[in-house]
């Protein structure tokens, strides 16, 4: 039996996509879904996915955050398809008190991913690819740069892949600022 507020794996495409259930969202027709997209789906998008997931899990039951019922991430390039999140991503997430993310890198699928309410891209190159793919399907998704929400005005979330851990930390700081402001916009 499901306990209200507990996460449940719900996405057949990727076991790391978490659907949140609570008494509030079970009957809430205004639930929201968020997809984070980067190039390889092992650094930035997975970091953002886990950050927002933890914010939703820790939010009080009456929080507007509980409207977010599905969070996932993917990539536009197949370089790391089938891989786990980058060790740098996992290390930085753990350094900030987040659990390790169990995720398998996957590609953006316009037919299925067009169903998300928000598709938040890490850079303009990724967003162009997403928009090109979505032009072939009908969608109501709001496609934006995650960096649009950065209070410091940095629109591109730099890719820390193959960089020192300090770059992963900078990436985490950027992503957390953006997501915290995105949350306020909901």
Short mmCIF file of N, CA and C in Angstrom, two decimals, residues 56-185:
data_model
loop_
_atom_site.label_atom_id
_atom_site.label_comp_id
_atom_site.label_asym_id
_atom_site.label_seq_id
_atom_site.Cartn_x
_atom_site.Cartn_y
_atom_site.Cartn_z
N UNK A 56 11.00 18.88 -3.58
CA UNK A 56 9.59 18.45 -3.53
C UNK A 56 9.37 17.47 -2.38
N UNK A 57 10.27 16.51 -2.23
CA UNK A 57 10.12 15.52 -1.15
C UNK A 57 10.12 16.17 0.23
N UNK A 58 10.93 17.20 0.40
CA UNK A 58 11.07 17.83 1.72
C UNK A 58 10.06 18.93 1.98
N UNK A 59 9.29 19.31 0.97
CA UNK A 59 8.31 20.39 1.13
C UNK A 59 7.15 19.92 1.99
N UNK A 60 6.58 20.82 2.76
CA UNK A 60 5.39 20.46 3.56
C UNK A 60 4.23 20.08 2.64
N UNK A 61 3.31 19.29 3.17
CA UNK A 61 2.18 18.81 2.37
C UNK A 61 1.37 19.92 1.73
N UNK A 62 1.27 21.07 2.36
CA UNK A 62 0.47 22.16 1.81
C UNK A 62 1.26 23.08 0.88
N UNK A 63 2.50 22.74 0.58
CA UNK A 63 3.36 23.56 -0.27
C UNK A 63 2.92 23.48 -1.74
N UNK A 64 3.00 24.60 -2.46
CA UNK A 64 2.74 24.57 -3.90
C UNK A 64 3.69 23.63 -4.65
N UNK A 65 4.83 23.34 -4.05
CA UNK A 65 5.78 22.40 -4.67
C UNK A 65 5.16 21.02 -4.87
N UNK A 66 4.21 20.66 -4.04
CA UNK A 66 3.58 19.35 -4.15
C UNK A 66 2.75 19.22 -5.42
N UNK A 67 2.56 20.35 -6.14
CA UNK A 67 1.90 20.28 -7.46
C UNK A 67 2.79 19.57 -8.47
N UNK A 68 4.11 19.56 -8.22
CA UNK A 68 5.04 18.89 -9.13
C UNK A 68 4.96 17.40 -8.85
N UNK A 69 4.41 16.66 -9.79
CA UNK A 69 4.18 15.23 -9.58
C UNK A 69 5.08 14.34 -10.43
N UNK A 70 5.80 14.93 -11.37
CA UNK A 70 6.71 14.13 -12.19
C UNK A 70 7.94 14.96 -12.52
N UNK A 71 9.11 14.39 -12.25
CA UNK A 71 10.39 15.03 -12.53
C UNK A 71 11.26 14.01 -13.23
N UNK A 72 11.87 14.41 -14.35
CA UNK A 72 12.75 13.49 -15.08
C UNK A 72 13.83 14.31 -15.76
N UNK A 73 14.78 13.64 -16.38
CA UNK A 73 15.82 14.30 -17.15
C UNK A 73 16.21 13.42 -18.32
N UNK A 74 16.80 14.06 -19.32
CA UNK A 74 17.26 13.34 -20.51
C UNK A 74 18.30 14.19 -21.22
N UNK A 75 18.82 13.67 -22.32
CA UNK A 75 19.82 14.38 -23.09
C UNK A 75 19.47 14.42 -24.56
N UNK A 76 20.16 15.28 -25.30
CA UNK A 76 19.95 15.36 -26.74
C UNK A 76 21.03 14.63 -27.53
N UNK A 77 22.11 14.26 -26.87
CA UNK A 77 23.19 13.53 -27.53
C UNK A 77 23.28 12.11 -27.02
N UNK A 78 23.73 11.20 -27.87
CA UNK A 78 23.77 9.79 -27.47
C UNK A 78 25.14 9.34 -26.96
N UNK A 79 26.03 10.28 -26.68
CA UNK A 79 27.38 9.96 -26.23
C UNK A 79 27.40 9.07 -24.98
N UNK A 80 26.51 9.36 -24.03
CA UNK A 80 26.52 8.68 -22.74
C UNK A 80 25.27 7.85 -22.51
N UNK A 81 24.56 7.54 -23.57
CA UNK A 81 23.33 6.77 -23.49
C UNK A 81 23.56 5.48 -22.68
N UNK A 82 22.71 5.25 -21.68
CA UNK A 82 22.82 4.05 -20.86
C UNK A 82 23.75 4.19 -19.66
N UNK A 83 24.39 5.35 -19.51
CA UNK A 83 25.34 5.56 -18.42
C UNK A 83 24.65 6.06 -17.16
N UNK A 84 25.33 5.86 -16.03
CA UNK A 84 24.91 6.42 -14.74
C UNK A 84 25.34 7.89 -14.69
N UNK A 85 24.80 8.67 -13.74
CA UNK A 85 25.27 10.05 -13.59
C UNK A 85 26.79 10.09 -13.36
N UNK A 86 27.40 11.14 -13.84
CA UNK A 86 28.84 11.36 -13.71
C UNK A 86 29.23 11.32 -12.23
N UNK A 87 30.40 10.73 -11.90
CA UNK A 87 30.85 10.71 -10.50
C UNK A 87 30.94 12.10 -9.88
N UNK A 88 31.30 13.11 -10.68
CA UNK A 88 31.36 14.48 -10.16
C UNK A 88 29.98 14.98 -9.74
N UNK A 89 28.96 14.64 -10.51
CA UNK A 89 27.59 15.00 -10.16
C UNK A 89 27.19 14.33 -8.86
N UNK A 90 27.46 13.03 -8.76
CA UNK A 90 27.09 12.29 -7.55
C UNK A 90 27.81 12.84 -6.32
N UNK A 91 29.08 13.15 -6.47
CA UNK A 91 29.87 13.68 -5.35
C UNK A 91 29.31 15.00 -4.86
N UNK A 92 29.03 15.91 -5.78
CA UNK A 92 28.52 17.22 -5.38
C UNK A 92 27.13 17.10 -4.76
N UNK A 93 26.29 16.25 -5.32
CA UNK A 93 24.97 16.04 -4.73
C UNK A 93 25.11 15.53 -3.30
N UNK A 94 25.98 14.54 -3.10
CA UNK A 94 26.19 13.99 -1.75
C UNK A 94 26.79 15.05 -0.81
N UNK A 95 27.70 15.88 -1.32
CA UNK A 95 28.29 16.94 -0.50
C UNK A 95 27.23 17.91 0.02
N UNK A 96 26.13 18.02 -0.70
CA UNK A 96 25.05 18.92 -0.31
C UNK A 96 23.90 18.17 0.37
N UNK A 97 24.15 16.93 0.78
CA UNK A 97 23.18 16.18 1.56
C UNK A 97 22.10 15.47 0.76
N UNK A 98 22.26 15.39 -0.55
CA UNK A 98 21.29 14.69 -1.38
C UNK A 98 21.72 13.24 -1.57
N UNK A 99 20.77 12.32 -1.63
CA UNK A 99 21.14 10.92 -1.89
C UNK A 99 21.64 10.74 -3.32
N UNK A 100 22.40 9.68 -3.52
CA UNK A 100 22.87 9.35 -4.87
C UNK A 100 21.67 9.15 -5.78
N UNK A 101 21.81 9.57 -7.00
CA UNK A 101 20.73 9.46 -7.97
C UNK A 101 20.89 8.18 -8.77
N UNK A 102 19.88 7.35 -8.77
CA UNK A 102 19.84 6.15 -9.60
C UNK A 102 19.16 6.55 -10.91
N UNK A 103 19.93 6.60 -11.96
CA UNK A 103 19.41 7.09 -13.24
C UNK A 103 20.22 6.48 -14.37
N UNK A 104 19.56 6.20 -15.46
CA UNK A 104 20.22 5.72 -16.68
C UNK A 104 20.00 6.78 -17.76
N UNK A 105 21.09 7.28 -18.32
CA UNK A 105 20.99 8.34 -19.34
C UNK A 105 20.14 7.87 -20.51
N UNK A 106 19.26 8.77 -20.94
CA UNK A 106 18.37 8.48 -22.06
C UNK A 106 18.28 9.70 -22.98
N UNK A 107 17.79 9.47 -24.19
CA UNK A 107 17.63 10.54 -25.17
C UNK A 107 16.26 11.20 -25.04
N UNK A 108 16.20 12.47 -25.41
CA UNK A 108 14.94 13.18 -25.50
C UNK A 108 14.09 12.50 -26.56
N UNK A 109 12.83 12.24 -26.24
CA UNK A 109 11.88 11.59 -27.15
C UNK A 109 10.69 12.54 -27.32
N UNK A 110 10.63 13.23 -28.45
CA UNK A 110 9.62 14.26 -28.65
C UNK A 110 8.20 13.73 -28.49
N UNK A 111 7.94 12.52 -28.93
CA UNK A 111 6.58 11.98 -28.82
C UNK A 111 6.14 11.83 -27.37
N UNK A 112 7.01 11.35 -26.52
CA UNK A 112 6.66 11.11 -25.11
C UNK A 112 6.95 12.33 -24.24
N UNK A 113 8.09 12.96 -24.46
CA UNK A 113 8.49 14.07 -23.60
C UNK A 113 7.70 15.35 -23.86
N UNK A 114 6.99 15.41 -24.97
CA UNK A 114 6.15 16.58 -25.27
C UNK A 114 5.01 16.72 -24.27
N UNK A 115 4.76 15.69 -23.49
CA UNK A 115 3.68 15.70 -22.50
C UNK A 115 4.05 16.44 -21.21
N UNK A 116 5.33 16.76 -21.03
CA UNK A 116 5.75 17.50 -19.84
C UNK A 116 5.21 18.93 -19.90
N UNK A 117 4.94 19.51 -18.73
CA UNK A 117 4.49 20.90 -18.68
C UNK A 117 5.66 21.86 -18.90
N UNK A 118 6.79 21.56 -18.28
CA UNK A 118 7.99 22.39 -18.41
C UNK A 118 9.13 21.52 -18.93
N UNK A 119 9.82 22.01 -19.95
CA UNK A 119 11.04 21.38 -20.44
C UNK A 119 12.12 22.44 -20.28
N UNK A 120 12.99 22.23 -19.29
CA UNK A 120 14.01 23.22 -18.94
C UNK A 120 15.37 22.76 -19.46
N UNK A 121 15.90 23.52 -20.40
CA UNK A 121 17.15 23.16 -21.09
C UNK A 121 18.33 23.89 -20.47
N UNK A 122 19.50 23.25 -20.53
CA UNK A 122 20.68 23.79 -19.88
C UNK A 122 21.43 24.83 -20.72
N UNK A 123 21.28 24.78 -22.04
CA UNK A 123 21.94 25.77 -22.89
C UNK A 123 21.16 25.93 -24.20
N UNK A 124 21.54 26.95 -24.97
CA UNK A 124 20.78 27.26 -26.20
C UNK A 124 20.94 26.16 -27.25
N UNK A 125 22.08 25.51 -27.33
CA UNK A 125 22.27 24.42 -28.28
C UNK A 125 21.28 23.29 -28.00
N UNK A 126 21.16 22.92 -26.74
CA UNK A 126 20.23 21.86 -26.34
C UNK A 126 18.80 22.31 -26.62
N UNK A 127 18.48 23.56 -26.29
CA UNK A 127 17.12 24.05 -26.50
C UNK A 127 16.75 24.07 -27.99
N UNK A 128 17.69 24.41 -28.85
CA UNK A 128 17.41 24.36 -30.30
C UNK A 128 17.07 22.95 -30.74
N UNK A 129 17.82 21.96 -30.24
CA UNK A 129 17.54 20.56 -30.59
C UNK A 129 16.18 20.11 -30.10
N UNK A 130 15.82 20.51 -28.88
CA UNK A 130 14.52 20.16 -28.31
C UNK A 130 13.41 20.79 -29.14
N UNK A 131 13.54 22.08 -29.44
CA UNK A 131 12.51 22.77 -30.23
C UNK A 131 12.38 22.18 -31.63
N UNK A 132 13.51 21.81 -32.23
CA UNK A 132 13.47 21.18 -33.56
C UNK A 132 12.70 19.86 -33.50
N UNK A 133 12.97 19.06 -32.49
CA UNK A 133 12.26 17.78 -32.32
C UNK A 133 10.77 18.00 -32.04
N UNK A 134 10.47 18.99 -31.21
CA UNK A 134 9.08 19.24 -30.84
C UNK A 134 8.26 19.84 -31.98
N UNK A 135 8.92 20.41 -32.99
CA UNK A 135 8.19 21.01 -34.11
C UNK A 135 7.40 19.97 -34.90
N UNK A 136 7.72 18.71 -34.69
CA UNK A 136 7.06 17.62 -35.41
C UNK A 136 5.88 17.02 -34.65
N UNK A 137 5.65 17.50 -33.42
CA UNK A 137 4.56 16.95 -32.60
C UNK A 137 3.76 18.10 -31.99
N UNK A 138 2.57 17.79 -31.54
CA UNK A 138 1.74 18.77 -30.86
C UNK A 138 2.10 18.74 -29.38
N UNK A 139 2.37 19.93 -28.82
CA UNK A 139 2.74 19.99 -27.41
C UNK A 139 2.28 21.30 -26.79
N UNK A 140 2.02 21.24 -25.51
CA UNK A 140 1.72 22.45 -24.74
C UNK A 140 2.86 22.76 -23.79
N UNK A 141 3.96 22.04 -23.95
CA UNK A 141 5.11 22.21 -23.05
C UNK A 141 5.69 23.61 -23.17
N UNK A 142 6.11 24.13 -22.05
CA UNK A 142 6.81 25.40 -22.02
C UNK A 142 8.30 25.09 -22.04
N UNK A 143 8.96 25.37 -23.15
CA UNK A 143 10.39 25.07 -23.33
C UNK A 143 11.18 26.35 -23.04
N UNK A 144 12.06 26.26 -22.06
CA UNK A 144 12.84 27.43 -21.64
C UNK A 144 14.25 27.01 -21.26
N UNK A 145 15.13 28.01 -21.19
CA UNK A 145 16.44 27.80 -20.59
C UNK A 145 16.25 27.83 -19.08
N UNK A 146 16.82 26.86 -18.37
CA UNK A 146 16.78 26.90 -16.91
C UNK A 146 17.41 28.20 -16.42
N UNK A 147 18.47 28.64 -17.10
CA UNK A 147 19.18 29.86 -16.72
C UNK A 147 18.34 31.12 -16.79
N UNK A 148 17.19 31.05 -17.44
CA UNK A 148 16.27 32.19 -17.46
C UNK A 148 15.89 32.61 -16.05
N UNK A 149 15.93 31.65 -15.13
CA UNK A 149 15.52 31.90 -13.76
C UNK A 149 16.69 32.29 -12.85
N UNK A 150 17.88 32.44 -13.40
CA UNK A 150 19.04 32.76 -12.57
C UNK A 150 18.98 34.21 -12.10
N UNK A 151 18.93 34.44 -10.78
CA UNK A 151 18.91 35.82 -10.27
C UNK A 151 20.17 36.60 -10.66
N UNK A 152 21.24 35.89 -11.00
CA UNK A 152 22.48 36.57 -11.41
C UNK A 152 22.51 36.81 -12.92
N UNK A 153 21.50 36.32 -13.64
CA UNK A 153 21.39 36.59 -15.07
C UNK A 153 22.27 35.73 -15.97
N UNK A 154 22.77 34.61 -15.48
CA UNK A 154 23.61 33.72 -16.30
C UNK A 154 22.68 32.69 -16.95
N UNK A 155 22.45 32.85 -18.25
CA UNK A 155 21.44 32.04 -18.92
C UNK A 155 21.90 30.63 -19.31
N UNK A 156 23.19 30.44 -19.51
CA UNK A 156 23.72 29.14 -19.93
C UNK A 156 24.30 28.41 -18.72
N UNK A 157 23.84 27.19 -18.48
CA UNK A 157 24.41 26.36 -17.41
C UNK A 157 25.58 25.60 -18.04
N UNK A 158 26.79 25.96 -17.65
CA UNK A 158 27.98 25.37 -18.26
C UNK A 158 28.11 23.89 -17.93
N UNK A 159 28.61 23.15 -18.90
CA UNK A 159 28.76 21.70 -18.77
C UNK A 159 30.06 21.38 -18.02
N UNK A 160 29.97 20.73 -16.85
CA UNK A 160 31.18 20.43 -16.09
C UNK A 160 31.86 19.12 -16.50
N UNK A 161 31.33 18.44 -17.50
CA UNK A 161 31.85 17.13 -17.91
C UNK A 161 33.36 17.18 -18.13
N UNK A 162 34.07 16.21 -17.56
CA UNK A 162 35.53 16.07 -17.68
C UNK A 162 36.30 17.23 -17.04
N UNK A 163 35.66 17.93 -16.11
CA UNK A 163 36.29 19.05 -15.41
C UNK A 163 36.53 18.69 -13.96
N UNK A 164 37.33 19.49 -13.26
CA UNK A 164 37.55 19.25 -11.83
C UNK A 164 36.25 19.40 -11.04
N UNK A 165 36.24 18.84 -9.84
CA UNK A 165 35.05 18.86 -9.00
C UNK A 165 34.59 20.29 -8.72
N UNK A 166 35.51 21.24 -8.72
CA UNK A 166 35.13 22.64 -8.48
C UNK A 166 34.15 23.14 -9.55
N UNK A 167 34.24 22.64 -10.77
CA UNK A 167 33.30 23.03 -11.84
C UNK A 167 31.93 22.40 -11.59
N UNK A 168 31.91 21.19 -11.06
CA UNK A 168 30.63 20.57 -10.70
C UNK A 168 29.96 21.36 -9.57
N UNK A 169 30.76 21.84 -8.64
CA UNK A 169 30.22 22.66 -7.55
C UNK A 169 29.65 23.97 -8.10
N UNK A 170 30.36 24.62 -9.02
CA UNK A 170 29.83 25.84 -9.64
C UNK A 170 28.53 25.55 -10.38
N UNK A 171 28.48 24.43 -11.06
CA UNK A 171 27.28 24.01 -11.77
C UNK A 171 26.13 23.82 -10.77
N UNK A 172 26.39 23.15 -9.66
CA UNK A 172 25.37 22.94 -8.63
C UNK A 172 24.85 24.27 -8.11
N UNK A 173 25.75 25.20 -7.83
CA UNK A 173 25.33 26.51 -7.32
C UNK A 173 24.44 27.23 -8.34
N UNK A 174 24.81 27.15 -9.59
CA UNK A 174 24.01 27.79 -10.65
C UNK A 174 22.63 27.13 -10.76
N UNK A 175 22.61 25.82 -10.82
CA UNK A 175 21.35 25.08 -10.94
C UNK A 175 20.45 25.34 -9.73
N UNK A 176 21.01 25.32 -8.53
CA UNK A 176 20.18 25.52 -7.34
C UNK A 176 19.58 26.93 -7.31
N UNK A 177 20.35 27.94 -7.72
CA UNK A 177 19.81 29.31 -7.79
C UNK A 177 18.63 29.38 -8.77
N UNK A 178 18.83 28.76 -9.92
CA UNK A 178 17.80 28.79 -10.97
C UNK A 178 16.53 28.06 -10.53
N UNK A 179 16.70 26.87 -9.98
CA UNK A 179 15.53 26.10 -9.56
C UNK A 179 14.80 26.79 -8.41
N UNK A 180 15.54 27.38 -7.48
CA UNK A 180 14.89 28.08 -6.39
C UNK A 180 14.03 29.23 -6.92
N UNK A 181 14.50 29.93 -7.94
CA UNK A 181 13.71 31.00 -8.54
C UNK A 181 12.58 30.44 -9.41
N UNK A 182 12.82 29.34 -10.12
CA UNK A 182 11.77 28.70 -10.91
C UNK A 182 10.60 28.31 -10.01
N UNK A 183 10.91 27.76 -8.85
CA UNK A 183 9.88 27.35 -7.89
C UNK A 183 8.98 28.54 -7.52
N UNK A 184 9.59 29.71 -7.34
CA UNK A 184 8.81 30.90 -6.98
C UNK A 184 7.87 31.34 -8.10
N UNK A 185 8.17 30.92 -9.33
CA UNK A 185 7.35 31.33 -10.47
C UNK A 185 6.11 30.45 -10.64
#
